[in-house]
mmCIF file of C-alpha atoms and ligand atoms in Angstrom:
data_model
loop_
_atom_site.group_PDB
_atom_site.id
_atom_site.type_symbol
_atom_site.label_atom_id
_atom_site.label_comp_id
_atom_site.label_asym_id
_atom_site.label_seq_id
_atom_site.Cartn_x
_atom_site.Cartn_y
_atom_site.Cartn_z
ATOM 1 C CA UNK Y 1 -1.217 -1.562 37.415
ATOM 2 C CA UNK Y 2 -4.287 1.113 37.617
ATOM 3 C CA UNK Y 3 -7.626 -0.250 37.485
ATOM 4 C CA UNK Y 4 -8.470 1.320 34.083
ATOM 5 C CA UNK Y 5 -6.144 2.620 31.373
ATOM 6 C CA UNK Y 6 -7.678 6.152 31.394
ATOM 7 C CA UNK Y 7 -5.986 6.332 34.933
ATOM 8 C CA UNK Y 8 -2.897 4.525 33.752
ATOM 9 C CA UNK Y 9 -2.589 6.865 30.880
ATOM 10 C CA UNK Y 10 -1.880 9.860 33.165
ATOM 11 C CA UNK Y 11 1.493 8.371 34.079
ATOM 12 C CA UNK Y 12 2.883 8.832 30.497
ATOM 13 C CA UNK Y 13 4.447 12.153 29.418
ATOM 14 C CA UNK Y 14 4.449 12.603 25.617
ATOM 15 C CA UNK Y 15 7.581 14.654 25.410
ATOM 16 C CA UNK Y 16 9.457 12.374 27.685
ATOM 17 C CA UNK Y 17 8.626 9.245 25.452
ATOM 18 C CA UNK Y 18 9.647 11.300 22.274
ATOM 19 C CA UNK Y 19 13.114 12.172 23.907
ATOM 20 C CA UNK Y 20 13.739 8.479 25.341
ATOM 21 C CA UNK Y 21 13.070 6.835 22.014
ATOM 22 C CA UNK Y 22 15.200 9.416 19.994
ATOM 23 C CA UNK Y 23 17.975 9.072 22.636
ATOM 24 C CA UNK Y 24 18.541 5.323 21.977
ATOM 25 C CA UNK Y 25 21.904 4.444 20.714
ATOM 26 C CA UNK Y 26 23.362 1.226 18.896
ATOM 27 C CA UNK Y 27 24.167 -0.549 22.000
ATOM 28 C CA UNK Y 28 20.504 -0.500 23.198
ATOM 29 C CA UNK Y 29 19.232 -1.732 19.850
ATOM 30 C CA UNK Y 30 21.848 -4.663 20.088
ATOM 31 C CA UNK Y 31 20.588 -5.406 23.762
ATOM 32 C CA UNK Y 32 17.041 -5.460 22.522
ATOM 33 C CA UNK Y 33 18.006 -7.979 19.697
ATOM 34 C CA UNK Y 34 19.798 -10.237 21.966
ATOM 35 C CA UNK Y 35 17.137 -10.341 24.682
ATOM 36 C CA UNK Y 36 15.165 -13.647 24.712
ATOM 37 C CA UNK Y 37 11.948 -11.545 25.895
ATOM 38 C CA UNK Y 38 11.573 -8.094 24.903
ATOM 39 C CA UNK Y 39 10.511 -5.526 27.566
ATOM 40 C CA UNK Y 40 9.099 -2.280 27.121
ATOM 41 C CA UNK Y 41 12.426 -0.576 27.200
ATOM 42 C CA UNK Y 42 13.778 -2.906 24.596
ATOM 43 C CA UNK Y 43 10.663 -2.053 22.448
ATOM 44 C CA UNK Y 44 11.560 1.563 22.604
ATOM 45 C CA UNK Y 45 14.812 0.703 21.445
ATOM 46 C CA UNK Y 46 13.610 -1.347 18.377
ATOM 47 C CA UNK Y 47 11.180 1.646 17.360
ATOM 48 C CA UNK Y 48 13.959 4.363 17.553
ATOM 49 C CA UNK Y 49 15.710 6.072 14.621
ATOM 50 C CA UNK Y 50 18.738 4.359 15.265
ATOM 51 C CA UNK Y 51 17.164 1.004 14.844
ATOM 52 C CA UNK Y 52 16.302 1.850 11.459
ATOM 53 C CA UNK Y 53 19.895 0.920 10.546
ATOM 54 C CA UNK Y 54 18.889 -2.683 11.931
ATOM 55 C CA UNK Y 55 15.686 -3.431 10.108
ATOM 56 C CA UNK Y 56 17.342 -6.457 8.251
ATOM 57 C CA UNK Y 57 18.235 -8.067 11.827
ATOM 58 C CA UNK Y 58 14.771 -7.130 13.468
ATOM 59 C CA UNK Y 59 12.932 -8.410 10.481
ATOM 60 C CA UNK Y 60 14.804 -11.810 10.544
ATOM 61 C CA UNK Y 61 14.008 -12.305 14.185
ATOM 62 C CA UNK Y 62 10.311 -11.309 13.554
ATOM 63 C CA UNK Y 63 10.166 -13.686 10.848
ATOM 64 C CA UNK Y 64 11.146 -16.566 12.938
ATOM 65 C CA UNK Y 65 8.610 -15.772 15.704
ATOM 66 C CA UNK Y 66 5.695 -15.219 13.128
ATOM 67 C CA UNK Y 67 6.420 -18.765 11.686
ATOM 68 C CA UNK Y 68 6.893 -20.378 15.367
ATOM 69 C CA UNK Y 69 3.400 -18.765 16.533
ATOM 70 C CA UNK Y 70 1.313 -18.892 13.429
ATOM 71 C CA UNK Y 71 2.893 -21.578 11.180
ATOM 72 C CA UNK Y 72 2.534 -20.618 7.495
ATOM 73 C CA UNK Y 73 -0.982 -19.329 7.872
ATOM 74 C CA UNK Y 74 -2.498 -15.877 6.800
ATOM 75 C CA UNK Y 75 -6.265 -15.229 7.344
ATOM 76 C CA UNK Y 76 -8.201 -13.266 4.849
ATOM 77 C CA UNK Y 77 -11.082 -10.898 5.745
ATOM 78 C CA UNK Y 78 -13.142 -8.309 3.764
ATOM 79 C CA UNK Y 79 -14.532 -5.025 5.098
ATOM 80 C CA UNK Y 80 -18.314 -4.328 4.215
ATOM 81 C CA UNK Y 81 -19.089 -0.498 4.511
ATOM 82 C CA UNK Y 82 -22.490 -0.116 5.743
ATOM 83 C CA UNK Y 83 -22.553 3.656 5.737
ATOM 84 C CA UNK Y 84 -20.629 6.871 5.002
ATOM 85 C CA UNK Y 85 -22.981 8.915 7.277
ATOM 86 C CA UNK Y 86 -21.093 10.568 9.852
ATOM 87 C CA UNK Y 87 -21.903 13.412 12.370
ATOM 88 C CA UNK Y 88 -18.146 14.009 13.457
ATOM 89 C CA UNK Y 89 -15.655 16.147 11.811
ATOM 90 C CA UNK Y 90 -12.209 14.428 11.474
ATOM 91 C CA UNK Y 91 -9.633 16.417 9.467
ATOM 92 C CA UNK Y 92 -8.208 13.196 7.677
ATOM 93 C CA UNK Y 93 -11.396 11.430 6.522
ATOM 94 C CA UNK Y 94 -13.539 11.202 3.428
ATOM 95 C CA UNK Y 95 -16.789 10.711 5.568
ATOM 96 C CA UNK Y 96 -16.045 13.854 7.849
ATOM 97 C CA UNK Y 97 -19.413 15.514 8.252
ATOM 98 C CA UNK Y 98 -18.257 18.708 6.586
ATOM 99 C CA UNK Y 99 -17.428 17.009 3.287
ATOM 100 C CA UNK Y 100 -19.919 17.502 0.522
ATOM 101 C CA UNK Y 101 -20.231 14.120 -0.870
ATOM 102 C CA UNK Y 102 -23.363 11.872 -1.516
ATOM 103 C CA UNK Y 103 -24.227 10.050 1.674
ATOM 104 C CA UNK Y 104 -25.665 6.707 1.979
ATOM 105 C CA UNK Y 105 -26.294 3.785 4.293
ATOM 106 C CA UNK Y 106 -27.348 0.433 3.184
ATOM 107 C CA UNK Y 107 -30.766 -0.813 3.479
ATOM 108 C CA UNK Y 108 -31.303 -4.423 4.395
ATOM 109 C CA UNK Y 109 -31.950 -5.582 0.795
ATOM 110 C CA UNK Y 110 -28.677 -3.919 -0.181
ATOM 111 C CA UNK Y 111 -26.985 -5.517 2.808
ATOM 112 C CA UNK Y 112 -28.118 -8.780 1.474
ATOM 113 C CA UNK Y 113 -26.989 -8.264 -1.938
ATOM 114 C CA UNK Y 114 -23.640 -7.230 -0.790
ATOM 115 C CA UNK Y 115 -23.163 -10.400 1.320
ATOM 116 C CA UNK Y 116 -24.310 -12.528 -1.684
ATOM 117 C CA UNK Y 117 -21.646 -10.845 -3.737
ATOM 118 C CA UNK Y 118 -18.914 -11.209 -0.978
ATOM 119 C CA UNK Y 119 -19.819 -14.897 -0.335
ATOM 120 C CA UNK Y 120 -19.149 -15.638 -3.824
ATOM 121 C CA UNK Y 121 -15.740 -14.254 -3.628
ATOM 122 C CA UNK Y 122 -15.008 -16.929 -1.032
ATOM 123 C CA UNK Y 123 -14.797 -14.870 2.290
ATOM 124 C CA UNK Y 124 -15.871 -16.223 5.596
ATOM 125 C CA UNK Y 125 -14.366 -13.307 7.714
ATOM 126 C CA UNK Y 126 -16.080 -10.071 7.539
ATOM 127 C CA UNK Y 127 -15.598 -6.812 9.122
ATOM 128 C CA UNK Y 128 -18.462 -4.354 9.347
ATOM 129 C CA UNK Y 129 -17.482 -0.658 8.998
ATOM 130 C CA UNK Y 130 -19.585 2.486 9.248
ATOM 131 C CA UNK Y 131 -19.239 6.206 10.022
ATOM 132 C CA UNK Y 132 -20.402 7.226 13.257
ATOM 133 C CA UNK Y 133 -24.010 8.193 13.125
ATOM 134 C CA UNK Y 134 -25.967 7.343 16.200
ATOM 135 C CA UNK Y 135 -29.522 8.101 14.956
ATOM 136 C CA UNK Y 136 -29.476 6.457 11.471
ATOM 137 C CA UNK Y 137 -26.931 3.793 11.969
ATOM 138 C CA UNK Y 138 -27.003 3.051 15.639
ATOM 139 C CA UNK Y 139 -28.179 0.221 17.889
ATOM 140 C CA UNK Y 140 -31.432 -0.048 16.108
ATOM 141 C CA UNK Y 141 -29.719 -0.406 12.661
ATOM 142 C CA UNK Y 142 -27.482 -3.050 14.287
ATOM 143 C CA UNK Y 143 -30.215 -4.878 15.883
ATOM 144 C CA UNK Y 144 -31.882 -5.239 12.670
ATOM 145 C CA UNK Y 145 -29.307 -5.959 10.186
ATOM 146 C CA UNK Y 146 -26.407 -7.823 12.104
ATOM 147 C CA UNK Y 147 -28.200 -11.223 12.698
ATOM 148 C CA UNK Y 148 -28.844 -11.273 8.817
ATOM 149 C CA UNK Y 149 -25.095 -10.679 8.082
ATOM 150 C CA UNK Y 150 -24.101 -13.205 10.834
ATOM 151 C CA UNK Y 151 -25.911 -15.944 9.194
ATOM 152 C CA UNK Y 152 -23.682 -15.659 5.773
ATOM 153 C CA UNK Y 153 -20.317 -15.698 7.766
ATOM 154 C CA UNK Y 154 -18.241 -17.628 10.137
ATOM 155 C CA UNK Y 155 -16.532 -14.547 12.033
ATOM 156 C CA UNK Y 156 -18.011 -11.038 12.311
ATOM 157 C CA UNK Y 157 -16.022 -8.068 13.517
ATOM 158 C CA UNK Y 158 -17.166 -4.454 13.881
ATOM 159 C CA UNK Y 159 -15.692 -1.201 13.514
ATOM 160 C CA UNK Y 160 -18.458 1.201 14.635
ATOM 161 C CA UNK Y 161 -18.586 4.131 16.893
ATOM 162 C CA UNK Y 162 -17.612 3.367 20.581
ATOM 163 C CA UNK Y 163 -20.531 2.332 22.389
ATOM 164 C CA UNK Y 164 -21.528 1.284 26.090
ATOM 165 C CA UNK Y 165 -21.066 -2.052 27.874
ATOM 166 C CA UNK Y 166 -24.722 -2.971 27.634
ATOM 167 C CA UNK Y 167 -24.639 -2.254 23.822
ATOM 168 C CA UNK Y 168 -21.546 -4.560 23.414
ATOM 169 C CA UNK Y 169 -23.416 -7.258 25.579
ATOM 170 C CA UNK Y 170 -26.518 -6.961 23.254
ATOM 171 C CA UNK Y 171 -24.095 -7.065 19.967
ATOM 172 C CA UNK Y 172 -22.586 -10.165 21.359
ATOM 173 C CA UNK Y 173 -25.741 -12.018 21.636
ATOM 174 C CA UNK Y 174 -26.547 -11.180 18.047
ATOM 175 C CA UNK Y 175 -23.323 -12.477 16.759
ATOM 176 C CA UNK Y 176 -20.634 -9.963 17.149
ATOM 177 C CA UNK Y 177 -17.262 -11.684 17.666
ATOM 178 C CA UNK Y 178 -14.900 -8.982 17.651
ATOM 179 C CA UNK Y 179 -14.724 -5.188 17.964
ATOM 180 C CA UNK Y 180 -11.998 -2.660 16.375
ATOM 181 C CA UNK Y 181 -11.566 0.688 18.077
ATOM 182 C CA UNK Y 182 -8.559 2.693 16.824
ATOM 183 C CA UNK Y 183 -7.529 5.626 19.027
ATOM 184 C CA UNK Y 184 -6.121 7.255 15.967
ATOM 185 C CA UNK Y 185 -3.558 9.203 18.121
ATOM 186 C CA UNK Y 186 -2.478 8.607 21.788
ATOM 187 C CA UNK Y 187 -1.239 12.503 21.702
ATOM 188 C CA UNK Y 188 -4.007 14.482 23.399
ATOM 189 C CA UNK Y 189 -3.046 17.699 21.655
ATOM 190 C CA UNK Y 190 -2.972 16.050 18.278
ATOM 191 C CA UNK Y 191 -6.302 14.402 19.061
ATOM 192 C CA UNK Y 192 -8.080 17.468 19.805
ATOM 193 C CA UNK Y 193 -6.440 19.229 16.579
ATOM 194 C CA UNK Y 194 -8.073 16.553 14.539
ATOM 195 C CA UNK Y 195 -11.339 15.649 15.757
ATOM 196 C CA UNK Y 196 -13.143 19.006 15.449
ATOM 197 C CA UNK Y 197 -16.923 18.304 15.910
ATOM 198 C CA UNK Y 198 -19.134 15.538 17.288
ATOM 199 C CA UNK Y 199 -18.788 12.813 19.835
ATOM 200 C CA UNK Y 200 -15.392 11.533 18.652
ATOM 201 C CA UNK Y 201 -13.981 14.799 20.246
ATOM 202 C CA UNK Y 202 -14.115 13.164 23.640
ATOM 203 C CA UNK Y 203 -10.654 11.439 23.560
ATOM 204 C CA UNK Y 204 -11.196 9.391 26.973
ATOM 205 C CA UNK Y 205 -14.642 7.851 26.082
ATOM 206 C CA UNK Y 206 -12.456 6.410 23.135
ATOM 207 C CA UNK Y 207 -9.643 5.398 25.283
ATOM 208 C CA UNK Y 208 -11.697 3.520 27.540
ATOM 209 C CA UNK Y 209 -13.959 1.800 24.838
ATOM 210 C CA UNK Y 210 -12.080 -1.507 24.550
ATOM 211 C CA UNK Y 211 -12.520 -1.979 28.297
ATOM 212 C CA UNK Y 212 -16.141 -1.838 27.781
ATOM 213 C CA UNK Y 213 -15.812 -4.320 24.983
ATOM 214 C CA UNK Y 214 -13.817 -6.689 27.584
ATOM 215 C CA UNK Y 215 -16.587 -6.383 30.234
ATOM 216 C CA UNK Y 216 -18.978 -7.404 27.580
ATOM 217 C CA UNK Y 217 -16.948 -10.692 27.207
ATOM 218 C CA UNK Y 218 -16.615 -10.040 23.361
ATOM 219 C CA UNK Y 219 -13.299 -11.795 23.232
ATOM 220 C CA UNK Y 220 -11.644 -10.326 20.040
ATOM 221 C CA UNK Y 221 -10.360 -6.546 20.289
ATOM 222 C CA UNK Y 222 -8.449 -4.541 17.784
ATOM 223 C CA UNK Y 223 -6.243 -1.570 18.482
ATOM 224 C CA UNK Y 224 -4.719 0.923 16.005
ATOM 225 C CA UNK Y 225 -3.265 4.497 15.395
ATOM 226 C CA UNK Y 226 -3.459 6.433 12.297
ATOM 227 C CA UNK Y 227 0.211 6.623 11.365
ATOM 228 C CA UNK Y 228 1.089 9.989 10.370
ATOM 229 C CA UNK Y 229 -1.720 11.952 12.327
ATOM 230 C CA UNK Y 230 0.421 13.081 15.140
ATOM 231 C CA UNK Y 231 3.955 14.671 15.164
ATOM 232 C CA UNK Y 232 5.652 11.421 16.149
ATOM 233 C CA UNK Y 233 4.428 8.015 14.988
ATOM 234 C CA UNK Y 234 7.125 6.257 17.257
ATOM 235 C CA UNK Y 235 5.543 7.808 20.635
ATOM 236 C CA UNK Y 236 2.148 7.070 19.464
ATOM 237 C CA UNK Y 237 2.841 3.310 18.562
ATOM 238 C CA UNK Y 238 4.949 3.084 22.033
ATOM 239 C CA UNK Y 239 1.677 4.149 23.917
ATOM 240 C CA UNK Y 240 -0.498 1.973 21.690
ATOM 241 C CA UNK Y 241 1.535 -0.896 22.905
ATOM 242 C CA UNK Y 242 1.161 0.187 26.458
ATOM 243 C CA UNK Y 243 -2.447 0.154 26.226
ATOM 244 C CA UNK Y 244 -2.295 -3.391 24.578
ATOM 245 C CA UNK Y 245 -0.010 -4.636 27.326
ATOM 246 C CA UNK Y 246 -2.589 -3.114 29.947
ATOM 247 C CA UNK Y 247 -5.639 -4.867 28.147
ATOM 248 C CA UNK Y 248 -3.844 -7.967 27.908
ATOM 249 C CA UNK Y 249 -3.255 -8.310 31.609
ATOM 250 C CA UNK Y 250 -6.860 -7.298 32.484
ATOM 251 C CA UNK Y 251 -8.647 -9.560 29.826
ATOM 252 C CA UNK Y 252 -6.135 -12.217 29.766
ATOM 253 C CA UNK Y 253 -8.766 -14.668 27.953
ATOM 254 C CA UNK Y 254 -9.226 -12.330 24.964
ATOM 255 C CA UNK Y 255 -7.408 -12.134 21.595
ATOM 256 C CA UNK Y 256 -5.916 -8.940 20.387
ATOM 257 C CA UNK Y 257 -5.256 -7.611 17.098
ATOM 258 C CA UNK Y 258 -3.367 -4.464 15.861
ATOM 259 C CA UNK Y 259 -3.539 -2.533 12.640
ATOM 260 C CA UNK Y 260 -1.019 0.059 11.178
ATOM 261 C CA UNK Y 261 -2.869 2.167 8.887
ATOM 262 C CA UNK Y 262 -1.127 5.087 7.363
ATOM 263 C CA UNK Y 263 -2.859 8.121 6.146
ATOM 264 C CA UNK Y 264 -4.180 7.805 2.871
ATOM 265 C CA UNK Y 265 -5.552 10.516 0.249
ATOM 266 C CA UNK Y 266 -9.393 11.296 0.712
ATOM 267 C CA UNK Y 267 -11.773 13.812 -0.339
ATOM 268 C CA UNK Y 268 -11.060 17.103 1.827
ATOM 269 C CA UNK Y 269 -8.341 15.101 3.854
ATOM 270 C CA UNK Y 270 -5.164 16.619 5.237
ATOM 271 C CA UNK Y 271 -1.664 15.627 4.177
ATOM 272 C CA UNK Y 272 0.457 13.749 6.956
ATOM 273 C CA UNK Y 273 2.474 15.779 9.268
ATOM 274 C CA UNK Y 274 4.817 12.885 10.144
ATOM 275 C CA UNK Y 275 4.641 10.696 7.167
ATOM 276 C CA UNK Y 276 6.126 7.150 7.937
ATOM 277 C CA UNK Y 277 8.042 5.653 5.096
ATOM 278 C CA UNK Y 278 7.966 1.949 3.961
ATOM 279 C CA UNK Y 279 11.254 1.098 5.558
ATOM 280 C CA UNK Y 280 10.055 2.617 8.735
ATOM 281 C CA UNK Y 281 6.717 0.937 8.726
ATOM 282 C CA UNK Y 282 8.552 -2.402 8.182
ATOM 283 C CA UNK Y 283 10.595 -1.671 11.354
ATOM 284 C CA UNK Y 284 7.571 -0.645 13.366
ATOM 285 C CA UNK Y 285 5.786 -3.874 12.646
ATOM 286 C CA UNK Y 286 8.659 -5.906 13.007
ATOM 287 C CA UNK Y 287 9.496 -4.287 16.323
ATOM 288 C CA UNK Y 288 5.807 -5.261 17.400
ATOM 289 C CA UNK Y 289 6.222 -8.833 16.451
ATOM 290 C CA UNK Y 290 9.301 -8.912 18.855
ATOM 291 C CA UNK Y 291 7.359 -7.457 21.619
ATOM 292 C CA UNK Y 292 4.023 -9.239 20.960
ATOM 293 C CA UNK Y 293 4.604 -12.795 19.739
ATOM 294 C CA UNK Y 294 1.124 -13.969 19.936
ATOM 295 C CA UNK Y 295 -0.857 -10.980 18.829
ATOM 296 C CA UNK Y 296 -2.466 -11.072 15.435
ATOM 297 C CA UNK Y 297 -1.167 -8.217 13.070
ATOM 298 C CA UNK Y 298 -3.378 -6.951 10.222
ATOM 299 C CA UNK Y 299 -2.433 -5.278 7.012
ATOM 300 C CA UNK Y 300 -5.188 -3.627 4.771
ATOM 301 C CA UNK Y 301 -5.286 -2.837 1.041
ATOM 302 C CA UNK Y 302 -4.131 0.786 1.951
ATOM 303 C CA UNK Y 303 -0.691 -0.613 1.373
ATOM 304 C CA UNK Y 304 0.545 -1.421 -2.205
ATOM 305 C CA UNK Y 305 0.632 -4.985 -3.293
ATOM 306 C CA UNK Y 306 4.713 -4.623 -3.665
ATOM 307 C CA UNK Y 307 5.009 -3.578 -0.027
ATOM 308 C CA UNK Y 308 2.368 -6.070 1.290
ATOM 309 C CA UNK Y 309 4.232 -9.035 -0.379
ATOM 310 C CA UNK Y 310 7.340 -8.145 1.171
ATOM 311 C CA UNK Y 311 5.821 -7.781 4.767
ATOM 312 C CA UNK Y 312 3.238 -10.277 4.904
ATOM 313 C CA UNK Y 313 5.689 -13.217 5.135
ATOM 314 C CA UNK Y 314 7.651 -11.649 7.728
ATOM 315 C CA UNK Y 315 5.234 -10.444 10.299
ATOM 316 C CA UNK Y 316 1.545 -10.321 9.288
ATOM 317 C CA UNK Y 317 -1.065 -12.885 9.897
ATOM 318 C CA UNK Y 318 -4.183 -11.264 8.756
ATOM 319 C CA UNK Y 319 -4.796 -9.165 5.575
ATOM 320 C CA UNK Y 320 -7.958 -7.682 3.800
ATOM 321 C CA UNK Y 321 -8.326 -8.239 0.132
ATOM 322 C CA UNK Y 322 -10.357 -6.751 -2.569
ATOM 323 C CA UNK Y 323 -11.678 -4.037 -0.178
ATOM 324 C CA UNK Y 324 -14.120 -1.472 -1.454
ATOM 325 C CA UNK Y 325 -14.198 1.468 1.057
ATOM 326 C CA UNK Y 326 -17.746 2.829 0.281
ATOM 327 C CA UNK Y 327 -21.200 1.375 1.017
ATOM 328 C CA UNK Y 328 -22.614 -0.780 -1.795
ATOM 329 C CA UNK Y 329 -19.107 -1.319 -3.279
ATOM 330 C CA UNK Y 330 -19.235 -4.969 -4.084
ATOM 331 C CA UNK Y 331 -22.615 -5.210 -5.867
ATOM 332 C CA UNK Y 332 -21.859 -2.159 -8.120
ATOM 333 C CA UNK Y 333 -20.914 -2.511 -11.707
ATOM 334 C CA UNK Y 334 -17.496 -1.200 -12.642
ATOM 335 C CA UNK Y 335 -18.721 1.992 -14.471
ATOM 336 C CA UNK Y 336 -20.893 3.087 -11.667
ATOM 337 C CA UNK Y 337 -17.820 2.745 -9.278
ATOM 338 C CA UNK Y 338 -16.047 5.376 -10.985
ATOM 339 C CA UNK Y 339 -18.830 7.823 -10.519
ATOM 340 C CA UNK Y 340 -19.040 6.699 -6.835
ATOM 341 C CA UNK Y 341 -15.511 7.469 -6.211
ATOM 342 C CA UNK Y 342 -16.126 10.393 -4.017
ATOM 343 C CA UNK Y 343 -18.114 8.244 -1.551
ATOM 344 C CA UNK Y 344 -14.891 6.377 -0.532
ATOM 345 C CA UNK Y 345 -13.395 6.664 2.923
ATOM 346 C CA UNK Y 346 -9.902 6.514 1.435
ATOM 347 C CA UNK Y 347 -8.130 5.139 -1.811
ATOM 348 C CA UNK Y 348 -6.836 1.558 -1.748
ATOM 349 C CA UNK Y 349 -3.493 0.588 -3.262
ATOM 350 C CA UNK Y 350 -3.654 -3.106 -3.593
ATOM 351 C CA UNK Y 351 -6.676 -3.932 -6.060
ATOM 352 C CA UNK Y 352 -5.736 -7.451 -6.767
ATOM 353 C CA UNK Y 353 -8.760 -9.853 -6.694
ATOM 354 C CA UNK Y 354 -9.057 -12.552 -3.985
ATOM 355 C CA UNK Y 355 -7.933 -15.198 -6.463
ATOM 356 C CA UNK Y 356 -4.750 -13.312 -7.452
ATOM 357 C CA UNK Y 357 -3.925 -12.611 -3.657
ATOM 358 C CA UNK Y 358 -4.511 -16.429 -2.716
ATOM 359 C CA UNK Y 359 -2.237 -17.269 -5.591
ATOM 360 C CA UNK Y 360 0.498 -14.855 -4.460
ATOM 361 C CA UNK Y 361 0.216 -16.084 -0.925
ATOM 362 C CA UNK Y 362 0.732 -19.690 -2.068
ATOM 363 C CA UNK Y 363 3.785 -18.616 -4.208
ATOM 364 C CA UNK Y 364 5.205 -17.071 -1.026
ATOM 365 C CA UNK Y 365 4.876 -20.189 0.802
ATOM 366 C CA UNK Y 366 1.804 -19.274 2.810
ATOM 367 C CA UNK Y 367 -1.407 -20.855 3.429
ATOM 368 C CA UNK Y 368 -4.586 -18.582 2.963
ATOM 369 C CA UNK Y 369 -7.085 -19.240 5.561
ATOM 370 C CA UNK Y 370 -10.499 -18.223 4.755
ATOM 371 C CA UNK Y 371 -12.272 -19.701 7.729
ATOM 372 C CA UNK Y 372 -10.951 -20.466 11.169
ATOM 373 C CA UNK Y 373 -14.007 -20.832 12.963
ATOM 374 C CA UNK Y 374 -17.390 -22.810 12.696
ATOM 375 C CA UNK Y 375 -20.029 -20.791 14.413
ATOM 376 C CA UNK Y 376 -22.262 -23.745 15.164
ATOM 377 C CA UNK Y 377 -19.496 -24.749 17.691
ATOM 378 C CA UNK Y 378 -20.732 -21.835 19.733
ATOM 379 C CA UNK Y 379 -18.389 -19.129 21.506
ATOM 380 C CA UNK Y 380 -16.135 -19.858 24.645
ATOM 381 C CA UNK Y 381 -16.738 -16.736 26.620
HETATM 382 S S1 SF4 P 1 -12.772 8.889 11.006
HETATM 383 FE FE1 SF4 P 1 -14.669 7.888 11.585
HETATM 384 S S2 SF4 P 1 -15.618 9.333 12.943
HETATM 385 FE FE2 SF4 P 1 -14.113 10.447 11.680
HETATM 386 S S3 SF4 P 1 -15.160 11.489 10.056
HETATM 387 FE FE3 SF4 P 1 -14.344 9.278 9.317
HETATM 388 S S4 SF4 P 1 -15.993 7.836 9.471
HETATM 389 FE FE4 SF4 P 1 -16.365 9.811 10.835
#
């Protein structure tokens, strides 16, 4: 194993991975299904187009593993969008700098209002999200506002621009428990095609970011690719799995999560060049469960209530609910929300209230978990 994933990444050849996955036959899938410990070759088989004929069998195994490792629990979290300002141009995102939308970042007063509304909904786990804008929503903004938000919630995760190790160390001190950094795609050529301007163009700075998080001793890290961005989601997800394996070995005391977002419509956004359908997404997430029995898998409100209700009991153990994907979304009145439509990063499909989601989870035999951590107990790392 190389010392860092940027070096390790050099050994992978995109075309070769595409061909290897494509060449898997029925016998390879059966071997993967019968193995007691899925290895990376088995995982490739489970991701393959041939394995799409075995989704039922893969799902049955995934469900058993999920129940063994997580019991009947499903955690609930809510994203809080702090800002839609962004200095990058990404072809697939409503916040892209070249989109002429109303820009906004929340003031401290507005943040407090949002927190109060979210608390009333029952959430204890919060994910802070912002576009990437160093000047207005950078470290100074985080220093000022994160401690206030921290006071209201038991778990706080961030999804911001990739930062430096010193920054993450400082954020840990003011209460950040976890960091999500989605590579979007591990195909270098596609990455350059879709990240046209700004700091996000630097593929390798992003690729190394979770190791900077690991060095800071923030113990929860999240990975993801934007499904449908590259020409081959299977190869993309194989490389994400290799990244996760690397991080798990290097930061063996940390916790990891994976998200599986599909491209959704947004203002000025592109259409997916390699759309992944429902059955394929089901296959993908169940394949991940067989390869990573202990990792948290998260499913957002990008997906429909119908699809979420089918997949959650099989392989998911963390979900968002009632998400508003624009700054100030929770404290706005309904009529204002319509006017603010264009501020959104993307459209959500599951619009059920937290109470409705809680009721559905219970009907499915699952226990909704609103809080799994008491911050007064301190952190272990
Ligand atoms: S994906 Fe992120 S970096 Fe790119 S435009 Fe959207 S908010 Fe900005």
